Amino acid sequence: MQRRILTTICQMYYEQNLTQQQIANKTGLTRMKISRSLQKAKDMGIVRIIIDYSGLYLELESEINSKYQLKETIIVDSSMNNDMKNQVASTAAYYLENNLTKNSTIAIGWGSTMSRVSNFIQDMSNMKLLFSPIIGGHGKSELDMHATTISSNLAKKTGCNSLSLLAPALVKSKKEKELLMDDTHIKEVINQTKRADYALFSLGSPLVKDSSLSKSGYLSDDDLKQLKDEGAVCDIVSIAFLNKDGNICCKNITDRSVGISESDLKNIPLKICIVEGEEKHDAVKVALKAGYINVLITDKDTAKFLVQ
């Protein structure tokens, strides 16, 4: 009953554009009660405030599209003193709501920026979407950063479905990977992800101190040494590492990752990358040059770096 009353008040305030006093007069409640109800509706998730940060840098977006042959670039204003990860994640949610087609499968990456997208996305149950993880779980990293968890959270918030890849992201040997990949459930999930219509993922800078990958607990000292020796500057969902020239490196690591392959990712028709922060500048540039991205959602400073 409480939710019904709150929803009614919100409908009058946000859709009918009535003032709080007008709503109070109609409902017989005090203006203070109306104000508190509107706040409670936000706290309960009945009302979500979504800010569309796109459209502010059309010329710069067009320049990036032309330089890297992208379908679309959306630049978020990084001059605002807000949490940039949240701004990028919010913009990604808005993009998904307005661009996904019905009955689509969306391959989902992992990481801290990715984990926030579900905080901003709305109900899309009429779209009958399927969210599927690109890779298994990452050791010591928090569960909400795993691709399977992110897929599940997106499914819950949109009222759609998701698949779970119940396997580690990285195993100790190729033989161990082969055994896992032979599991019927794992094989089915990976095959479904390969056939995705869209991919949504972020990028990592594997050699940056305290990167998500370095904190995941999966990498051995030998793995970390290989990343450094081969000059890995870009981590693409931990299924591909690229050096400064955009060439694949550290195959000994990705040969042990449990998920789709980098070629499978490249074959997904529309690849949406959400990324922010100065430490990711080189990673974004090489991923763009190597053709792993069709739609880029990023901050203003990263965008300026890309056209230098």
mmCIF file of C-alpha atoms in Angstrom:
data_model
loop_
_atom_site.group_PDB
_atom_site.id
_atom_site.type_symbol
_atom_site.label_atom_id
_atom_site.label_comp_id
_atom_site.label_asym_id
_atom_site.label_seq_id
_atom_site.Cartn_x
_atom_site.Cartn_y
_atom_site.Cartn_z
ATOM 1 C CA MET A 1 0.000 0.000 0.000
ATOM 2 C CA GLN A 2 2.830 2.377 0.888
ATOM 3 C CA ARG A 3 4.479 1.827 -2.513
ATOM 4 C CA ARG A 4 1.185 2.569 -4.276
ATOM 5 C CA ILE A 5 0.795 5.894 -2.420
ATOM 6 C CA LEU A 6 4.406 6.868 -3.130
ATOM 7 C CA THR A 7 4.011 5.987 -6.805
ATOM 8 C CA THR A 8 0.827 8.077 -7.033
ATOM 9 C CA ILE A 9 2.565 11.078 -5.470
ATOM 10 C CA CYS A 10 5.533 10.697 -7.841
ATOM 11 C CA GLN A 11 3.248 10.430 -10.860
ATOM 12 C CA MET A 12 1.537 13.703 -9.917
ATOM 13 C CA TYR A 13 4.840 15.472 -9.226
ATOM 14 C CA TYR A 14 7.031 14.216 -12.089
ATOM 15 C CA GLU A 15 4.489 13.495 -14.851
ATOM 16 C CA GLN A 16 1.620 15.907 -14.147
ATOM 17 C CA ASN A 17 4.090 18.604 -12.998
ATOM 18 C CA LEU A 18 1.994 19.490 -9.971
ATOM 19 C CA THR A 19 3.679 21.395 -7.147
ATOM 20 C CA GLN A 20 4.120 19.778 -3.751
ATOM 21 C CA GLN A 21 1.425 22.097 -2.349
ATOM 22 C CA GLN A 22 -1.016 21.138 -5.122
ATOM 23 C CA ILE A 23 -0.393 17.441 -4.382
ATOM 24 C CA ALA A 24 -0.935 18.118 -0.661
ATOM 25 C CA ASN A 25 -4.264 19.793 -1.432
ATOM 26 C CA LYS A 26 -5.376 16.862 -3.615
ATOM 27 C CA THR A 27 -4.333 14.117 -1.204
ATOM 28 C CA GLY A 28 -5.075 15.782 2.124
ATOM 29 C CA LEU A 29 -1.477 15.229 3.229
ATOM 30 C CA THR A 30 0.813 17.958 4.510
ATOM 31 C CA ARG A 31 3.358 19.554 2.182
ATOM 32 C CA MET A 32 6.108 18.204 4.464
ATOM 33 C CA LYS A 33 4.695 14.679 4.074
ATOM 34 C CA ILE A 34 4.721 15.077 0.277
ATOM 35 C CA SER A 35 8.345 16.231 0.332
ATOM 36 C CA ARG A 36 9.377 13.276 2.509
ATOM 37 C CA SER A 37 7.429 10.859 0.284
ATOM 38 C CA LEU A 38 9.257 12.083 -2.823
ATOM 39 C CA GLN A 39 12.602 11.506 -1.109
ATOM 40 C CA LYS A 40 11.516 8.084 0.130
ATOM 41 C CA ALA A 41 10.493 7.154 -3.415
ATOM 42 C CA LYS A 42 14.049 7.940 -4.566
ATOM 43 C CA ASP A 43 15.515 5.893 -1.716
ATOM 44 C CA MET A 44 13.297 2.918 -2.633
ATOM 45 C CA GLY A 45 14.158 3.135 -6.316
ATOM 46 C CA ILE A 46 10.618 4.057 -7.387
ATOM 47 C CA VAL A 47 12.072 7.197 -8.918
ATOM 48 C CA ARG A 48 15.471 7.312 -10.620
ATOM 49 C CA ILE A 49 17.198 10.496 -11.676
ATOM 50 C CA ILE A 50 19.114 9.917 -14.939
ATOM 51 C CA ILE A 51 21.266 12.696 -16.348
ATOM 52 C CA ASP A 52 22.027 12.406 -20.052
ATOM 53 C CA TYR A 53 25.582 13.714 -20.334
ATOM 54 C CA SER A 54 25.765 13.145 -24.079
ATOM 55 C CA GLY A 55 25.621 15.817 -26.767
ATOM 56 C CA LEU A 56 28.010 18.268 -25.152
ATOM 57 C CA TYR A 57 31.046 17.683 -27.350
ATOM 58 C CA LEU A 58 29.640 16.933 -30.784
ATOM 59 C CA GLU A 59 32.666 18.206 -32.726
ATOM 60 C CA LEU A 60 35.146 16.218 -30.625
ATOM 61 C CA GLU A 61 32.946 13.122 -30.834
ATOM 62 C CA SER A 62 32.786 13.459 -34.604
ATOM 63 C CA GLU A 63 36.569 13.811 -34.805
ATOM 64 C CA ILE A 64 37.083 10.587 -32.826
ATOM 65 C CA ASN A 65 34.489 8.744 -34.929
ATOM 66 C CA SER A 66 36.301 9.763 -38.094
ATOM 67 C CA LYS A 67 39.804 9.017 -36.821
ATOM 68 C CA TYR A 68 38.999 5.531 -35.476
ATOM 69 C CA GLN A 69 36.072 4.582 -37.770
ATOM 70 C CA LEU A 70 33.591 4.349 -34.897
ATOM 71 C CA LYS A 71 29.822 4.130 -35.104
ATOM 72 C CA GLU A 72 29.434 6.498 -32.174
ATOM 73 C CA THR A 73 31.373 8.297 -29.450
ATOM 74 C CA ILE A 74 29.746 9.720 -26.332
ATOM 75 C CA ILE A 75 31.862 12.052 -24.199
ATOM 76 C CA VAL A 76 30.994 12.646 -20.563
ATOM 77 C CA ASP A 77 31.861 16.019 -19.036
ATOM 78 C CA SER A 78 34.827 15.421 -16.721
ATOM 79 C CA SER A 79 34.926 19.058 -15.550
ATOM 80 C CA MET A 80 32.118 18.308 -13.106
ATOM 81 C CA ASN A 81 33.366 17.263 -9.692
ATOM 82 C CA ASN A 82 31.364 14.049 -9.613
ATOM 83 C CA ASP A 83 32.335 10.403 -9.581
ATOM 84 C CA MET A 84 33.453 9.840 -13.175
ATOM 85 C CA LYS A 85 32.870 6.080 -12.987
ATOM 86 C CA ASN A 86 29.242 6.756 -12.067
ATOM 87 C CA GLN A 87 28.834 9.295 -14.858
ATOM 88 C CA VAL A 88 30.226 6.920 -17.471
ATOM 89 C CA ALA A 89 28.157 4.018 -16.102
ATOM 90 C CA SER A 90 24.994 6.157 -16.083
ATOM 91 C CA THR A 91 25.593 7.210 -19.682
ATOM 92 C CA ALA A 92 26.152 3.552 -20.648
ATOM 93 C CA ALA A 93 22.832 2.594 -19.044
ATOM 94 C CA TYR A 94 21.083 5.380 -20.957
ATOM 95 C CA TYR A 95 22.706 4.209 -24.192
ATOM 96 C CA LEU A 96 21.556 0.611 -23.647
ATOM 97 C CA GLU A 97 18.004 1.696 -22.882
ATOM 98 C CA ASN A 98 17.790 3.643 -26.124
ATOM 99 C CA ASN A 99 19.756 1.452 -28.543
ATOM 100 C CA LEU A 100 19.338 -2.259 -27.781
ATOM 101 C CA THR A 101 16.984 -4.196 -30.013
ATOM 102 C CA LYS A 102 14.399 -6.697 -28.831
ATOM 103 C CA ASN A 103 15.455 -10.305 -28.121
ATOM 104 C CA SER A 104 19.159 -9.356 -28.161
ATOM 105 C CA THR A 105 22.005 -11.037 -26.307
ATOM 106 C CA ILE A 106 24.558 -8.743 -24.665
ATOM 107 C CA ALA A 107 28.019 -10.114 -23.819
ATOM 108 C CA ILE A 108 29.178 -8.568 -20.533
ATOM 109 C CA GLY A 109 32.696 -7.797 -19.298
ATOM 110 C CA TRP A 110 33.964 -7.295 -15.767
ATOM 111 C CA GLY A 111 35.437 -4.559 -13.570
ATOM 112 C CA SER A 112 34.574 -1.701 -11.229
ATOM 113 C CA THR A 113 33.139 0.643 -13.871
ATOM 114 C CA MET A 114 31.049 -2.145 -15.394
ATOM 115 C CA SER A 115 29.664 -3.089 -11.974
ATOM 116 C CA ARG A 116 27.966 0.308 -11.674
ATOM 117 C CA VAL A 117 25.892 0.204 -14.866
ATOM 118 C CA SER A 118 23.087 -1.770 -13.197
ATOM 119 C CA ASN A 119 22.699 1.023 -10.611
ATOM 120 C CA PHE A 120 21.308 3.283 -13.320
ATOM 121 C CA ILE A 121 19.457 1.051 -15.772
ATOM 122 C CA GLN A 122 15.659 0.849 -15.777
ATOM 123 C CA ASP A 123 13.079 -1.856 -16.458
ATOM 124 C CA MET A 124 13.325 -3.208 -20.010
ATOM 125 C CA SER A 125 11.347 -6.413 -19.538
ATOM 126 C CA ASN A 126 9.429 -5.824 -22.777
ATOM 127 C CA MET A 127 12.748 -6.149 -24.663
ATOM 128 C CA LYS A 128 13.356 -9.780 -23.606
ATOM 129 C CA LEU A 129 17.129 -9.325 -23.374
ATOM 130 C CA LEU A 130 19.740 -11.875 -22.352
ATOM 131 C CA PHE A 131 22.940 -10.838 -20.550
ATOM 132 C CA SER A 132 25.811 -13.314 -20.815
ATOM 133 C CA PRO A 133 29.323 -13.134 -19.238
ATOM 134 C CA ILE A 134 32.388 -12.882 -21.465
ATOM 135 C CA ILE A 135 34.697 -14.511 -18.901
ATOM 136 C CA GLY A 136 34.604 -16.415 -15.622
ATOM 137 C CA GLY A 137 35.122 -14.967 -12.133
ATOM 138 C CA HIS A 138 38.235 -13.230 -10.867
ATOM 139 C CA GLY A 139 39.824 -14.615 -7.674
ATOM 140 C CA LYS A 140 40.160 -12.081 -4.864
ATOM 141 C CA SER A 141 38.253 -9.308 -6.625
ATOM 142 C CA GLU A 142 34.872 -8.422 -5.149
ATOM 143 C CA LEU A 143 31.981 -10.523 -6.431
ATOM 144 C CA ASP A 144 30.129 -7.511 -7.820
ATOM 145 C CA MET A 145 33.001 -7.006 -10.279
ATOM 146 C CA HIS A 146 32.630 -10.476 -11.832
ATOM 147 C CA ALA A 147 31.070 -10.681 -15.292
ATOM 148 C CA THR A 148 28.499 -13.232 -14.103
ATOM 149 C CA THR A 149 27.419 -11.021 -11.181
ATOM 150 C CA ILE A 150 27.186 -7.950 -13.418
ATOM 151 C CA SER A 151 25.113 -9.934 -15.929
ATOM 152 C CA SER A 152 22.807 -11.094 -13.137
ATOM 153 C CA ASN A 153 22.411 -7.579 -11.717
ATOM 154 C CA LEU A 154 21.610 -6.136 -15.144
ATOM 155 C CA ALA A 155 19.026 -8.869 -15.686
ATOM 156 C CA LYS A 156 17.368 -8.197 -12.323
ATOM 157 C CA LYS A 157 17.176 -4.443 -12.859
ATOM 158 C CA THR A 158 15.863 -4.715 -16.429
ATOM 159 C CA GLY A 159 13.484 -7.592 -15.730
ATOM 160 C CA CYS A 160 15.292 -9.734 -18.290
ATOM 161 C CA ASN A 161 17.408 -12.904 -18.169
ATOM 162 C CA SER A 162 21.073 -13.748 -17.687
ATOM 163 C CA LEU A 163 23.462 -16.680 -17.887
ATOM 164 C CA SER A 164 26.123 -17.656 -15.340
ATOM 165 C CA LEU A 165 29.637 -18.772 -16.190
ATOM 166 C CA LEU A 166 30.502 -20.739 -13.072
ATOM 167 C CA ALA A 167 34.241 -20.993 -13.615
ATOM 168 C CA PRO A 168 37.392 -19.061 -12.695
ATOM 169 C CA ALA A 169 38.581 -16.423 -15.134
ATOM 170 C CA LEU A 170 42.074 -17.868 -15.276
ATOM 171 C CA VAL A 171 43.340 -21.361 -14.511
ATOM 172 C CA LYS A 172 46.843 -22.717 -14.001
ATOM 173 C CA SER A 173 47.270 -24.647 -17.247
ATOM 174 C CA LYS A 174 45.834 -25.113 -20.726
ATOM 175 C CA LYS A 175 44.915 -28.678 -19.782
ATOM 176 C CA GLU A 176 42.829 -27.456 -16.855
ATOM 177 C CA LYS A 177 41.118 -24.990 -19.196
ATOM 178 C CA GLU A 178 40.340 -27.738 -21.690
ATOM 179 C CA LEU A 179 38.684 -29.805 -18.971
ATOM 180 C CA LEU A 180 36.531 -26.863 -17.880
ATOM 181 C CA MET A 181 35.632 -25.896 -21.428
ATOM 182 C CA ASP A 182 34.413 -29.452 -21.979
ATOM 183 C CA ASP A 183 31.808 -29.020 -19.236
ATOM 184 C CA THR A 184 28.353 -28.976 -20.841
ATOM 185 C CA HIS A 185 27.063 -25.938 -18.945
ATOM 186 C CA ILE A 186 30.223 -23.881 -19.454
ATOM 187 C CA LYS A 187 30.291 -24.788 -23.134
ATOM 188 C CA GLU A 188 26.649 -23.728 -23.580
ATOM 189 C CA VAL A 189 27.198 -20.350 -21.913
ATOM 190 C CA ILE A 190 30.332 -19.599 -23.922
ATOM 191 C CA ASN A 191 28.627 -20.594 -27.180
ATOM 192 C CA GLN A 192 25.700 -18.318 -26.337
ATOM 193 C CA THR A 193 28.058 -15.417 -25.593
ATOM 194 C CA LYS A 194 29.870 -15.965 -28.891
ATOM 195 C CA ARG A 195 26.564 -15.388 -30.677
ATOM 196 C CA ALA A 196 25.866 -12.114 -28.853
ATOM 197 C CA ASP A 197 24.491 -9.128 -30.762
ATOM 198 C CA TYR A 198 26.249 -6.605 -28.513
ATOM 199 C CA ALA A 199 29.225 -6.566 -26.160
ATOM 200 C CA LEU A 200 29.542 -4.164 -23.224
ATOM 201 C CA PHE A 201 32.939 -4.014 -21.559
ATOM 202 C CA SER A 202 35.635 -1.815 -20.087
ATOM 203 C CA LEU A 203 39.419 -1.830 -20.459
ATOM 204 C CA GLY A 204 42.284 -2.267 -18.033
ATOM 205 C CA SER A 205 45.858 -1.060 -17.824
ATOM 206 C CA PRO A 206 47.538 -4.217 -16.513
ATOM 207 C CA LEU A 207 50.848 -2.618 -15.513
ATOM 208 C CA VAL A 208 49.279 0.221 -13.524
ATOM 209 C CA LYS A 209 49.739 -0.201 -9.779
ATOM 210 C CA ASP A 210 46.577 -1.439 -8.042
ATOM 211 C CA SER A 211 44.788 -2.214 -11.305
ATOM 212 C CA SER A 212 41.728 -4.452 -10.995
ATOM 213 C CA LEU A 213 43.628 -7.263 -12.679
ATOM 214 C CA SER A 214 46.629 -7.054 -10.349
ATOM 215 C CA LYS A 215 44.281 -7.185 -7.353
ATOM 216 C CA SER A 216 42.284 -10.110 -8.724
ATOM 217 C CA GLY A 217 44.633 -12.691 -7.234
ATOM 218 C CA TYR A 218 44.791 -14.788 -10.394
ATOM 219 C CA LEU A 219 48.138 -13.648 -11.726
ATOM 220 C CA SER A 220 51.324 -15.371 -10.623
ATOM 221 C CA ASP A 221 54.671 -13.591 -10.366
ATOM 222 C CA ASP A 222 55.574 -15.161 -13.724
ATOM 223 C CA ASP A 223 52.371 -13.773 -15.266
ATOM 224 C CA LEU A 224 53.106 -10.294 -13.948
ATOM 225 C CA LYS A 225 56.661 -10.517 -15.271
ATOM 226 C CA GLN A 226 55.377 -11.588 -18.688
ATOM 227 C CA LEU A 227 52.969 -8.634 -18.822
ATOM 228 C CA LYS A 228 55.869 -6.301 -18.092
ATOM 229 C CA ASP A 229 58.377 -8.005 -20.400
ATOM 230 C CA GLU A 230 55.960 -8.015 -23.343
ATOM 231 C CA GLY A 231 54.846 -4.428 -22.694
ATOM 232 C CA ALA A 232 51.142 -5.067 -22.190
ATOM 233 C CA VAL A 233 49.346 -1.709 -22.058
ATOM 234 C CA CYS A 234 45.761 -2.862 -22.596
ATOM 235 C CA ASP A 235 43.702 -5.590 -20.956
ATOM 236 C CA ILE A 236 40.525 -6.378 -22.904
ATOM 237 C CA VAL A 237 38.334 -8.320 -20.452
ATOM 238 C CA SER A 238 41.409 -10.482 -19.712
ATOM 239 C CA ILE A 239 40.809 -12.457 -22.924
ATOM 240 C CA ALA A 240 43.306 -10.327 -24.853
ATOM 241 C CA PHE A 241 46.334 -8.200 -23.965
ATOM 242 C CA LEU A 242 47.722 -5.638 -26.399
ATOM 243 C CA ASN A 243 51.113 -3.942 -26.534
ATOM 244 C CA LYS A 244 51.668 -0.292 -27.487
ATOM 245 C CA ASP A 245 51.476 -1.174 -31.184
ATOM 246 C CA GLY A 246 48.065 -2.826 -30.739
ATOM 247 C CA ASN A 247 49.437 -6.319 -31.245
ATOM 248 C CA ILE A 248 48.312 -9.276 -29.158
ATOM 249 C CA CYS A 249 50.788 -10.286 -26.474
ATOM 250 C CA CYS A 250 50.968 -12.505 -23.375
ATOM 251 C CA LYS A 251 49.244 -15.424 -25.094
ATOM 252 C CA ASN A 252 50.528 -17.719 -22.370
ATOM 253 C CA ILE A 253 48.103 -15.970 -20.021
ATOM 254 C CA THR A 254 45.051 -15.676 -22.265
ATOM 255 C CA ASP A 255 45.446 -19.297 -23.372
ATOM 256 C CA ARG A 256 44.442 -20.116 -19.784
ATOM 257 C CA SER A 257 41.438 -17.776 -19.545
ATOM 258 C CA VAL A 258 37.968 -19.342 -19.379
ATOM 259 C CA GLY A 259 35.591 -17.483 -21.644
ATOM 260 C CA ILE A 260 35.172 -16.493 -25.254
ATOM 261 C CA SER A 261 38.275 -15.762 -27.331
ATOM 262 C CA GLU A 262 39.467 -12.372 -28.520
ATOM 263 C CA SER A 263 38.417 -13.282 -32.073
ATOM 264 C CA ASP A 264 34.949 -14.183 -30.758
ATOM 265 C CA LEU A 265 34.740 -10.730 -29.179
ATOM 266 C CA LYS A 266 35.851 -9.049 -32.397
ATOM 267 C CA ASN A 267 33.117 -10.911 -34.292
ATOM 268 C CA ILE A 268 30.324 -9.526 -32.089
ATOM 269 C CA PRO A 269 28.529 -6.981 -34.319
ATOM 270 C CA LEU A 270 28.429 -4.004 -31.922
ATOM 271 C CA LYS A 271 31.098 -3.582 -29.243
ATOM 272 C CA ILE A 272 30.429 -0.868 -26.649
ATOM 273 C CA CYS A 273 33.401 0.155 -24.520
ATOM 274 C CA ILE A 274 32.994 2.266 -21.380
ATOM 275 C CA VAL A 275 36.243 3.616 -19.970
ATOM 276 C CA GLU A 276 37.518 6.615 -18.007
ATOM 277 C CA GLY A 277 40.657 7.892 -16.316
ATOM 278 C CA GLU A 278 44.100 9.054 -17.334
ATOM 279 C CA GLU A 279 45.683 5.697 -16.531
ATOM 280 C CA LYS A 280 43.525 4.137 -19.283
ATOM 281 C CA HIS A 281 44.556 6.550 -22.082
ATOM 282 C CA ASP A 282 47.048 4.248 -23.809
ATOM 283 C CA ALA A 283 44.773 1.235 -23.343
ATOM 284 C CA VAL A 284 41.885 2.976 -25.110
ATOM 285 C CA LYS A 285 44.029 4.164 -28.005
ATOM 286 C CA VAL A 286 45.490 0.742 -28.820
ATOM 287 C CA ALA A 287 42.103 -0.994 -28.459
ATOM 288 C CA LEU A 288 40.580 1.511 -30.867
ATOM 289 C CA LYS A 289 43.386 1.095 -33.394
ATOM 290 C CA ALA A 290 43.105 -2.695 -33.167
ATOM 291 C CA GLY A 291 39.380 -2.570 -33.986
ATOM 292 C CA TYR A 292 37.858 -3.886 -30.752
ATOM 293 C CA ILE A 293 35.457 -0.963 -30.292
ATOM 294 C CA ASN A 294 32.473 0.336 -32.294
ATOM 295 C CA VAL A 295 30.921 2.616 -29.670
ATOM 296 C CA LEU A 296 33.037 4.498 -27.132
ATOM 297 C CA ILE A 297 31.700 6.093 -23.938
ATOM 298 C CA THR A 298 34.455 8.007 -22.165
ATOM 299 C CA ASP A 299 35.437 11.195 -20.338
ATOM 300 C CA LYS A 300 36.473 14.485 -21.919
ATOM 301 C CA ASP A 301 40.163 14.218 -21.000
ATOM 302 C CA THR A 302 40.462 10.765 -22.564
ATOM 303 C CA ALA A 303 38.682 12.036 -25.673
ATOM 304 C CA LYS A 304 41.142 14.932 -26.026
ATOM 305 C CA PHE A 305 44.052 12.512 -25.669
ATOM 306 C CA LEU A 306 42.669 10.349 -28.473
ATOM 307 C CA VAL A 307 42.764 13.174 -31.013
ATOM 308 C CA GLN A 308 46.208 14.527 -30.107
#
